[in-house]
Amino acid sequence: MDCSVIICTYNRADILRENLATLLQQAYAPGKLEFLVVDNCSSDETPAVARMFANRGPHPVRYVYEARQGLSYARNCGFREAQGEIVIFLDDDALPEKNTWVANLIKAFRDPQVGAAGGD
């Protein structure tokens, strides 16, 4: 697995739906990319939304529940669960560019001069 994209979320089922729909449009080789939704104690429809996308596209969407409240717990949980060589965190309210977002990030990380990257 080349890459794991981790989305930590709390009670944002509506935006998560849009986020996952956009992510599943990423042009990347099947079996080389996964999306991991880390639910941080949501009380809305977040689990159902994540599971709705589980088998919808060429890239798996996995759902993980983190019972300890807080972004740090959620991120650490996602990192432990990630199977990708490269780990990308995406905020649950950020919509990535369609098709090429993941491929462009992975291309940058293949450069031996790059060890970490951040954005807003």
Short mmCIF file of C-alpha atoms in Angstrom, two decimals:
data_model
loop_
_atom_site.label_atom_id
_atom_site.label_comp_id
_atom_site.label_asym_id
_atom_site.label_seq_id
_atom_site.Cartn_x
_atom_site.Cartn_y
_atom_site.Cartn_z
CA MET A 1 0.00 0.00 0.00
CA ASP A 2 1.50 3.33 -1.06
CA CYS A 3 -0.65 5.74 0.90
CA SER A 4 -3.20 6.07 3.71
CA VAL A 5 -5.34 9.20 3.83
CA ILE A 6 -6.68 9.68 7.36
CA ILE A 7 -9.75 11.79 8.06
CA CYS A 8 -10.39 12.39 11.76
CA THR A 9 -13.95 13.51 12.31
CA TYR A 10 -16.48 14.46 14.96
CA ASN A 11 -20.17 15.04 14.15
CA ARG A 12 -19.64 16.17 10.57
CA ALA A 13 -21.50 13.50 8.64
CA ASP A 14 -22.72 15.88 5.93
CA ILE A 15 -19.31 17.27 5.03
CA LEU A 16 -17.75 13.82 5.42
CA ARG A 17 -20.13 12.54 2.74
CA GLU A 18 -18.93 15.22 0.32
CA ASN A 19 -15.31 14.68 1.34
CA LEU A 20 -15.39 10.92 0.70
CA ALA A 21 -17.22 11.36 -2.61
CA THR A 22 -14.40 13.65 -3.76
CA LEU A 23 -11.67 11.35 -2.45
CA LEU A 24 -13.06 8.34 -4.30
CA GLN A 25 -12.50 10.26 -7.54
CA GLN A 26 -8.74 10.24 -7.01
CA ALA A 27 -6.89 8.84 -10.00
CA TYR A 28 -4.52 6.37 -8.39
CA ALA A 29 -3.80 2.68 -8.88
CA PRO A 30 -6.35 0.41 -7.16
CA GLY A 31 -4.93 -1.40 -4.15
CA LYS A 32 -2.29 1.27 -3.57
CA LEU A 33 -4.42 3.79 -1.66
CA GLU A 34 -6.76 3.63 1.31
CA PHE A 35 -8.97 6.12 3.11
CA LEU A 36 -9.35 5.77 6.84
CA VAL A 37 -12.17 7.56 8.69
CA VAL A 38 -11.42 7.92 12.40
CA ASP A 39 -14.64 8.71 14.25
CA ASN A 40 -13.92 10.59 17.47
CA CYS A 41 -17.13 9.81 19.42
CA SER A 42 -19.65 11.24 16.95
CA SER A 43 -23.32 11.15 17.85
CA ASP A 44 -24.59 11.87 14.32
CA GLU A 45 -24.66 9.68 11.20
CA THR A 46 -20.87 9.58 10.80
CA PRO A 47 -20.56 5.77 11.14
CA ALA A 48 -23.29 5.16 8.56
CA VAL A 49 -21.76 7.64 6.11
CA ALA A 50 -18.31 6.07 6.39
CA ARG A 51 -19.71 2.57 5.92
CA MET A 52 -21.80 3.73 2.96
CA PHE A 53 -18.55 4.49 1.10
CA ALA A 54 -16.73 1.31 2.17
CA ASN A 55 -17.13 -0.54 -1.13
CA ARG A 56 -18.03 2.26 -3.52
CA GLY A 57 -14.81 2.77 -5.42
CA PRO A 58 -11.43 1.38 -6.35
CA HIS A 59 -9.93 2.43 -3.01
CA PRO A 60 -11.05 1.02 0.35
CA VAL A 61 -12.68 3.28 2.92
CA ARG A 62 -12.16 1.91 6.42
CA TYR A 63 -14.01 3.08 9.52
CA VAL A 64 -12.38 3.15 12.96
CA TYR A 65 -13.93 4.38 16.21
CA GLU A 66 -11.73 6.21 18.73
CA ALA A 67 -13.47 6.42 22.10
CA ARG A 68 -11.05 8.91 23.66
CA GLN A 69 -12.18 12.42 22.73
CA GLY A 70 -9.62 14.72 21.14
CA LEU A 71 -7.86 15.22 17.84
CA SER A 72 -4.53 13.89 19.13
CA TYR A 73 -6.16 10.59 20.13
CA ALA A 74 -7.91 10.37 16.77
CA ARG A 75 -4.74 11.08 14.81
CA ASN A 76 -2.70 8.57 16.81
CA CYS A 77 -5.41 5.96 16.28
CA GLY A 78 -5.39 6.65 12.53
CA PHE A 79 -1.63 6.42 12.38
CA ARG A 80 -1.69 3.05 14.18
CA GLU A 81 -4.33 1.71 11.78
CA ALA A 82 -2.78 3.08 8.59
CA GLN A 83 -1.33 0.54 6.18
CA GLY A 84 0.26 2.98 3.75
CA GLU A 85 3.94 3.79 3.42
CA ILE A 86 2.94 7.47 3.25
CA VAL A 87 0.36 8.86 5.70
CA ILE A 88 -1.66 11.95 4.82
CA PHE A 89 -4.01 13.66 7.26
CA LEU A 90 -6.98 15.51 5.77
CA ASP A 91 -9.25 17.67 7.93
CA ASP A 92 -12.86 16.55 7.77
CA ASP A 93 -13.98 19.96 6.48
CA ALA A 94 -11.34 20.20 3.73
CA LEU A 95 -12.27 19.16 0.21
CA PRO A 96 -9.28 17.97 -1.82
CA GLU A 97 -8.80 18.70 -5.48
CA LYS A 98 -10.52 16.06 -7.59
CA ASN A 99 -8.50 13.41 -9.39
CA THR A 100 -4.91 14.49 -8.75
CA TRP A 101 -4.63 15.57 -5.10
CA VAL A 102 -3.24 12.28 -3.76
CA ALA A 103 -1.02 11.61 -6.78
CA ASN A 104 0.57 15.06 -6.49
CA LEU A 105 1.28 14.60 -2.78
CA ILE A 106 2.75 11.14 -3.28
CA LYS A 107 4.92 12.43 -6.10
CA ALA A 108 6.33 15.09 -3.76
CA PHE A 109 7.05 12.50 -1.06
CA ARG A 110 8.94 10.31 -3.53
CA ASP A 111 11.57 13.09 -3.66
CA PRO A 112 14.36 12.03 -1.25
CA GLN A 113 14.70 15.66 -0.12
CA VAL A 114 11.14 15.65 1.29
CA GLY A 115 10.49 14.21 4.75
CA ALA A 116 7.34 16.04 5.81
CA ALA A 117 4.89 18.56 4.43
CA GLY A 118 2.02 20.65 5.72
CA GLY A 119 -0.61 22.94 4.36
CA ASP A 120 -3.62 25.00 5.15
#
